[in-house]
Amino acid sequence: MMRGGGMGNMQKMMKQMQKMQKDMAKAQEELAEKTVEGTAGGGMVTVVVNGQKELVEVNIKEDVVDPEDIEMLQDLVLAATNDALKKMDDLTNDTMGQFTKGMNLPGMF
C-alpha cells in the first residue's frame, strides 16, 4: 500500500516525462534545420548535409577536375559526403544524448 505522496510522485514524474518529450521534439526540429559541411582533398571537394541527412550542396574546385582521373574525383566526393554524414551523426548524438544521459537505455542515441 502506498502512503502519502505516492500518486503525487507519479504525477510529477509524468509531467517531467511530458516536458522531456516536448524538449526532445523541439531539439529534433532544430536539428532538422541545421547543416554541416564535409570536405576532402584539402577543401577541393565540399558537401553540405542537412539534419535529415540529405545532401543539399556539392562544391568541386575546378583544379580537381581531371578527365583522365575521374576515380579520384569520385573518391573525394564520397570522402566529403561521409565526413559530413559523420559530423551530422555526432551533432545528433550530442544533441539528443542529453535527454538519455544517465538513463542507461541501450540503443538510444
Tab-separated table of N, CA and C in Angstrom:
chain	number	residue	atom	x	y	z
A	1	MET	N	0.845	-1.183	0.000
A	1	MET	CA	0.000	0.000	0.000
A	1	MET	C	0.894	1.251	0.000
A	2	MET	N	0.613	2.177	-0.887
A	2	MET	CA	1.396	3.412	-0.980
A	2	MET	C	0.899	4.426	0.031
A	3	ARG	N	1.833	5.111	0.622
A	3	ARG	CA	1.461	6.138	1.597
A	3	ARG	C	1.696	7.521	1.023
A	4	GLY	N	0.973	8.438	1.525
A	4	GLY	CA	1.216	9.843	1.262
A	4	GLY	C	1.419	10.209	-0.195
A	5	GLY	N	2.642	10.609	-0.543
A	5	GLY	CA	2.937	11.207	-1.834
A	5	GLY	C	3.089	10.246	-2.994
A	6	GLY	N	2.661	9.023	-2.884
A	6	GLY	CA	2.805	8.056	-3.971
A	6	GLY	C	2.231	8.542	-5.283
A	7	MET	N	0.989	8.979	-5.277
A	7	MET	CA	0.339	9.465	-6.504
A	7	MET	C	0.935	10.798	-6.944
A	8	GLY	N	1.267	11.637	-5.987
A	8	GLY	CA	1.881	12.923	-6.318
A	8	GLY	C	3.212	12.738	-7.006
A	9	ASN	N	3.998	11.780	-6.549
A	9	ASN	CA	5.288	11.492	-7.179
A	9	ASN	C	5.093	10.977	-8.595
A	10	MET	N	4.073	10.144	-8.790
A	10	MET	CA	3.789	9.604	-10.111
A	10	MET	C	3.382	10.730	-11.061
A	11	GLN	N	2.544	11.626	-10.603
A	11	GLN	CA	2.112	12.752	-11.432
A	11	GLN	C	3.293	13.652	-11.770
A	12	LYS	N	4.151	13.877	-10.789
A	12	LYS	CA	5.332	14.702	-11.015
A	12	LYS	C	6.229	14.055	-12.068
A	13	MET	N	6.417	12.740	-11.958
A	13	MET	CA	7.239	12.031	-12.922
A	13	MET	C	6.618	12.093	-14.325
A	14	MET	N	5.311	11.958	-14.414
A	14	MET	CA	4.633	12.030	-15.715
A	14	MET	C	4.803	13.425	-16.334
A	15	LYS	N	4.708	14.465	-15.522
A	15	LYS	CA	4.899	15.826	-16.018
A	15	LYS	C	6.325	16.012	-16.533
A	16	GLN	N	7.291	15.446	-15.791
A	16	GLN	CA	8.687	15.542	-16.225
A	16	GLN	C	8.892	14.812	-17.554
A	17	MET	N	8.260	13.665	-17.720
A	17	MET	CA	8.375	12.899	-18.967
A	17	MET	C	7.744	13.675	-20.131
A	18	GLN	N	6.599	14.286	-19.889
A	18	GLN	CA	5.951	15.072	-20.932
A	18	GLN	C	6.822	16.253	-21.340
A	19	LYS	N	7.451	16.914	-20.369
A	19	LYS	CA	8.334	18.030	-20.681
A	19	LYS	C	9.531	17.539	-21.485
A	20	MET	N	10.087	16.399	-21.094
A	20	MET	CA	11.226	15.851	-21.818
A	20	MET	C	10.835	15.513	-23.257
A	21	GLN	N	9.638	14.961	-23.459
A	21	GLN	CA	9.173	14.647	-24.809
A	21	GLN	C	9.063	15.919	-25.648
A	22	LYS	N	8.524	16.982	-25.067
A	22	LYS	CA	8.405	18.260	-25.793
A	22	LYS	C	9.786	18.812	-26.132
A	23	ASP	N	10.700	18.742	-25.159
A	23	ASP	CA	12.062	19.234	-25.380
A	23	ASP	C	12.760	18.425	-26.476
A	24	MET	N	12.548	17.112	-26.470
A	24	MET	CA	13.151	16.253	-27.491
A	24	MET	C	12.602	16.588	-28.876
A	25	ALA	N	11.301	16.791	-28.975
A	25	ALA	CA	10.682	17.128	-30.260
A	25	ALA	C	11.231	18.461	-30.774
A	26	LYS	N	11.372	19.427	-29.879
A	26	LYS	CA	11.927	20.725	-30.273
A	26	LYS	C	13.372	20.564	-30.747
A	27	ALA	N	14.164	19.770	-30.028
A	27	ALA	CA	15.557	19.554	-30.414
A	27	ALA	C	15.640	18.869	-31.774
A	28	GLN	N	14.746	17.912	-32.034
A	28	GLN	CA	14.734	17.228	-33.328
A	28	GLN	C	14.381	18.205	-34.451
A	29	GLU	N	13.429	19.096	-34.205
A	29	GLU	CA	13.061	20.106	-35.206
A	29	GLU	C	14.248	21.020	-35.500
A	30	GLU	N	14.939	21.441	-34.439
A	30	GLU	CA	16.097	22.320	-34.623
A	30	GLU	C	17.215	21.602	-35.370
A	31	LEU	N	17.419	20.324	-35.067
A	31	LEU	CA	18.441	19.544	-35.773
A	31	LEU	C	18.119	19.436	-37.260
A	32	ALA	N	16.854	19.252	-37.586
A	32	ALA	CA	16.448	19.099	-38.985
A	32	ALA	C	16.809	20.333	-39.809
A	33	GLU	N	16.878	21.495	-39.155
A	33	GLU	CA	17.179	22.737	-39.857
A	33	GLU	C	18.680	23.037	-39.933
A	34	LYS	N	19.474	22.290	-39.187
A	34	LYS	CA	20.922	22.537	-39.189
A	34	LYS	C	21.575	21.886	-40.399
A	35	THR	N	22.758	22.408	-40.736
A	35	THR	CA	23.565	21.805	-41.793
A	35	THR	C	24.995	21.661	-41.295
A	36	VAL	N	25.693	20.688	-41.854
A	36	VAL	CA	27.117	20.529	-41.580
A	36	VAL	C	27.826	20.368	-42.913
A	37	GLU	N	29.103	20.719	-42.896
A	37	GLU	CA	29.913	20.677	-44.110
A	37	GLU	C	30.982	19.600	-43.953
A	38	GLY	N	31.139	18.817	-44.995
A	38	GLY	CA	32.208	17.836	-45.039
A	38	GLY	C	33.151	18.186	-46.169
A	39	THR	N	34.436	17.926	-45.972
A	39	THR	CA	35.410	18.265	-47.007
A	39	THR	C	36.341	17.092	-47.255
A	40	ALA	N	36.993	17.148	-48.406
A	40	ALA	CA	38.022	16.165	-48.762
A	40	ALA	C	39.011	16.843	-49.685
A	41	GLY	N	40.189	16.270	-49.748
A	41	GLY	CA	41.213	16.812	-50.640
A	41	GLY	C	41.645	18.214	-50.260
A	42	GLY	N	41.698	18.479	-48.961
A	42	GLY	CA	42.113	19.809	-48.517
A	42	GLY	C	41.162	20.905	-48.943
A	43	GLY	N	39.876	20.577	-49.014
A	43	GLY	CA	38.875	21.571	-49.397
A	43	GLY	C	38.572	21.605	-50.884
A	44	MET	N	39.172	20.692	-51.624
A	44	MET	CA	38.911	20.655	-53.069
A	44	MET	C	37.467	20.234	-53.358
A	45	VAL	N	36.916	19.387	-52.486
A	45	VAL	CA	35.516	18.981	-52.589
A	45	VAL	C	34.854	19.264	-51.249
A	46	THR	N	33.726	19.954	-51.308
A	46	THR	CA	32.964	20.294	-50.116
A	46	THR	C	31.510	19.906	-50.343
A	47	VAL	N	30.915	19.258	-49.353
A	47	VAL	CA	29.492	18.928	-49.434
A	47	VAL	C	28.806	19.425	-48.171
A	48	VAL	N	27.511	19.674	-48.297
A	48	VAL	CA	26.710	20.118	-47.165
A	48	VAL	C	25.552	19.134	-47.006
A	49	VAL	N	25.353	18.690	-45.762
A	49	VAL	CA	24.282	17.758	-45.432
A	49	VAL	C	23.390	18.434	-44.395
A	50	ASN	N	22.064	18.245	-44.534
A	50	ASN	CA	21.166	18.822	-43.539
A	50	ASN	C	20.876	17.819	-42.432
A	51	GLY	N	20.093	18.233	-41.455
A	51	GLY	CA	19.795	17.412	-40.296
A	51	GLY	C	18.977	16.180	-40.601
A	52	GLN	N	18.425	16.107	-41.804
A	52	GLN	CA	17.681	14.921	-42.213
A	52	GLN	C	18.567	13.996	-43.043
A	53	LYS	N	19.865	14.283	-42.998
A	53	LYS	CA	20.887	13.515	-43.717
A	53	LYS	C	20.641	13.510	-45.231
A	54	GLU	N	20.207	14.664	-45.717
A	54	GLU	CA	20.060	14.860	-47.157
A	54	GLU	C	21.234	15.697	-47.646
A	55	LEU	N	21.812	15.284	-48.736
A	55	LEU	CA	22.891	16.041	-49.355
A	55	LEU	C	22.244	17.240	-50.041
A	56	VAL	N	22.624	18.456	-49.610
A	56	VAL	CA	21.960	19.645	-50.139
A	56	VAL	C	22.870	20.512	-50.999
A	57	GLU	N	24.181	20.234	-50.956
A	57	GLU	CA	25.093	21.058	-51.749
A	57	GLU	C	26.390	20.292	-51.999
A	58	VAL	N	26.908	20.433	-53.210
A	58	VAL	CA	28.204	19.856	-53.572
A	58	VAL	C	28.999	20.945	-54.281
A	59	ASN	N	30.207	21.195	-53.801
A	59	ASN	CA	31.094	22.166	-54.439
A	59	ASN	C	32.402	21.473	-54.792
A	60	ILE	N	32.820	21.597	-56.046
A	60	ILE	CA	34.052	20.976	-56.514
A	60	ILE	C	34.911	22.063	-57.140
A	61	LYS	N	36.122	22.220	-56.613
A	61	LYS	CA	37.043	23.207	-57.180
A	61	LYS	C	37.493	22.734	-58.563
A	62	GLU	N	37.588	23.655	-59.463
A	62	GLU	CA	37.938	23.349	-60.853
A	62	GLU	C	39.270	22.600	-60.965
A	63	ASP	N	40.213	22.923	-60.080
A	63	ASP	CA	41.543	22.306	-60.134
A	63	ASP	C	41.523	20.790	-59.993
A	64	VAL	N	40.503	20.257	-59.308
A	64	VAL	CA	40.467	18.823	-59.043
A	64	VAL	C	39.817	18.036	-60.186
A	65	VAL	N	39.219	18.723	-61.123
A	65	VAL	CA	38.548	18.047	-62.238
A	65	VAL	C	39.583	17.687	-63.306
A	66	ASP	N	39.848	16.390	-63.376
A	66	ASP	CA	40.804	15.858	-64.344
A	66	ASP	C	40.105	14.739	-65.115
A	67	PRO	N	39.791	14.984	-66.384
A	67	PRO	CA	39.089	13.958	-67.170
A	67	PRO	C	39.851	12.634	-67.225
A	68	GLU	N	41.143	12.678	-66.983
A	68	GLU	CA	41.952	11.454	-67.009
A	68	GLU	C	41.873	10.685	-65.688
A	69	ASP	N	41.335	11.322	-64.641
A	69	ASP	CA	41.308	10.675	-63.338
A	69	ASP	C	39.963	10.921	-62.638
A	70	ILE	N	38.897	10.436	-63.231
A	70	ILE	CA	37.553	10.585	-62.682
A	70	ILE	C	37.436	9.851	-61.339
A	71	GLU	N	38.150	8.744	-61.196
A	71	GLU	CA	38.074	7.974	-59.952
A	71	GLU	C	38.490	8.798	-58.742
A	72	MET	N	39.513	9.620	-58.882
A	72	MET	CA	39.945	10.453	-57.765
A	72	MET	C	38.823	11.412	-57.360
A	73	LEU	N	38.171	12.019	-58.332
A	73	LEU	CA	37.077	12.938	-58.045
A	73	LEU	C	35.934	12.198	-57.347
A	74	GLN	N	35.615	11.024	-57.817
A	74	GLN	CA	34.561	10.226	-57.187
A	74	GLN	C	34.933	9.904	-55.740
A	75	ASP	N	36.176	9.524	-55.512
A	75	ASP	CA	36.638	9.215	-54.158
A	75	ASP	C	36.548	10.438	-53.244
A	76	LEU	N	36.895	11.603	-53.782
A	76	LEU	CA	36.824	12.832	-52.982
A	76	LEU	C	35.382	13.178	-52.618
A	77	VAL	N	34.468	12.997	-53.561
A	77	VAL	CA	33.053	13.270	-53.283
A	77	VAL	C	32.541	12.309	-52.208
A	78	LEU	N	32.904	11.041	-52.335
A	78	LEU	CA	32.496	10.060	-51.319
A	78	LEU	C	33.085	10.406	-49.948
A	79	ALA	N	34.348	10.742	-49.912
A	79	ALA	CA	35.008	11.074	-48.644
A	79	ALA	C	34.374	12.307	-48.005
A	80	ALA	N	34.100	13.324	-48.795
A	80	ALA	CA	33.493	14.549	-48.261
A	80	ALA	C	32.079	14.265	-47.749
A	81	THR	N	31.336	13.441	-48.476
A	81	THR	CA	29.975	13.094	-48.057
A	81	THR	C	30.002	12.300	-46.761
A	82	ASN	N	30.880	11.316	-46.677
A	82	ASN	CA	30.991	10.531	-45.446
A	82	ASN	C	31.429	11.399	-44.267
A	83	ASP	N	32.308	12.362	-44.524
A	83	ASP	CA	32.743	13.296	-43.479
A	83	ASP	C	31.547	14.092	-42.960
A	84	ALA	N	30.741	14.613	-43.867
A	84	ALA	CA	29.575	15.406	-43.472
A	84	ALA	C	28.560	14.550	-42.716
A	85	LEU	N	28.318	13.335	-43.183
A	85	LEU	CA	27.356	12.461	-42.506
A	85	LEU	C	27.834	12.101	-41.101
A	86	LYS	N	29.124	11.879	-40.942
A	86	LYS	CA	29.685	11.578	-39.616
A	86	LYS	C	29.507	12.783	-38.692
A	87	LYS	N	29.767	13.972	-39.213
A	87	LYS	CA	29.590	15.180	-38.397
A	87	LYS	C	28.133	15.351	-37.979
A	88	MET	N	27.199	15.049	-38.889
A	88	MET	CA	25.781	15.169	-38.548
A	88	MET	C	25.394	14.117	-37.506
A	89	ASP	N	25.933	12.900	-37.628
A	89	ASP	CA	25.678	11.872	-36.612
A	89	ASP	C	26.193	12.330	-35.252
A	90	ASP	N	27.386	12.894	-35.228
A	90	ASP	CA	27.965	13.378	-33.974
A	90	ASP	C	27.110	14.494	-33.375
A	91	LEU	N	26.663	15.420	-34.213
A	91	LEU	CA	25.821	16.518	-33.746
A	91	LEU	C	24.497	15.980	-33.200
A	92	THR	N	23.916	15.015	-33.902
A	92	THR	CA	22.664	14.412	-33.457
A	92	THR	C	22.860	13.695	-32.125
A	93	ASN	N	23.924	12.922	-32.014
A	93	ASN	CA	24.191	12.205	-30.766
A	93	ASN	C	24.438	13.160	-29.610
A	94	ASP	N	25.172	14.234	-29.868
A	94	ASP	CA	25.438	15.222	-28.816
A	94	ASP	C	24.140	15.905	-28.378
A	95	THR	N	23.314	16.261	-29.347
A	95	THR	CA	22.080	16.990	-29.052
A	95	THR	C	21.049	16.100	-28.370
A	96	MET	N	20.808	14.931	-28.926
A	96	MET	CA	19.772	14.066	-28.390
A	96	MET	C	20.259	13.262	-27.184
A	97	GLY	N	21.553	13.051	-27.090
A	97	GLY	CA	22.100	12.292	-25.977
A	97	GLY	C	21.865	12.944	-24.630
A	98	GLN	N	21.681	14.259	-24.622
A	98	GLN	CA	21.437	14.953	-23.360
A	98	GLN	C	20.137	14.474	-22.700
A	99	PHE	N	19.215	13.944	-23.498
A	99	PHE	CA	17.936	13.501	-22.945
A	99	PHE	C	18.019	12.105	-22.323
A	100	THR	N	18.991	11.314	-22.757
A	100	THR	CA	19.098	9.950	-22.239
A	100	THR	C	20.279	9.788	-21.289
A	101	LYS	N	21.025	10.859	-21.059
A	101	LYS	CA	22.187	10.806	-20.180
A	101	LYS	C	21.786	10.293	-18.800
A	102	GLY	N	22.486	9.280	-18.330
A	102	GLY	CA	22.228	8.744	-17.009
A	102	GLY	C	21.048	7.793	-16.928
A	103	MET	N	20.358	7.554	-18.032
A	103	MET	CA	19.188	6.680	-18.006
A	103	MET	C	19.542	5.228	-18.307
A	104	ASN	N	20.714	4.993	-18.882
A	104	ASN	CA	21.168	3.638	-19.211
A	104	ASN	C	20.145	2.923	-20.094
A	105	LEU	N	19.764	3.554	-21.195
A	105	LEU	CA	18.842	2.961	-22.143
A	105	LEU	C	19.608	2.481	-23.361
A	106	PRO	N	19.787	1.171	-23.510
A	106	PRO	CA	20.552	0.661	-24.652
A	106	PRO	C	19.871	0.999	-25.965
A	107	GLY	N	20.676	1.382	-26.948
A	107	GLY	CA	20.154	1.645	-28.284
A	107	GLY	C	19.556	3.025	-28.479
A	108	MET	N	19.580	3.843	-27.463
A	108	MET	CA	19.031	5.194	-27.583
A	108	MET	C	20.170	6.160	-27.871
A	109	PHE	N	20.118	6.872	-28.967
A	109	PHE	CA	21.060	7.902	-29.381
A	109	PHE	C	22.429	7.573	-28.889
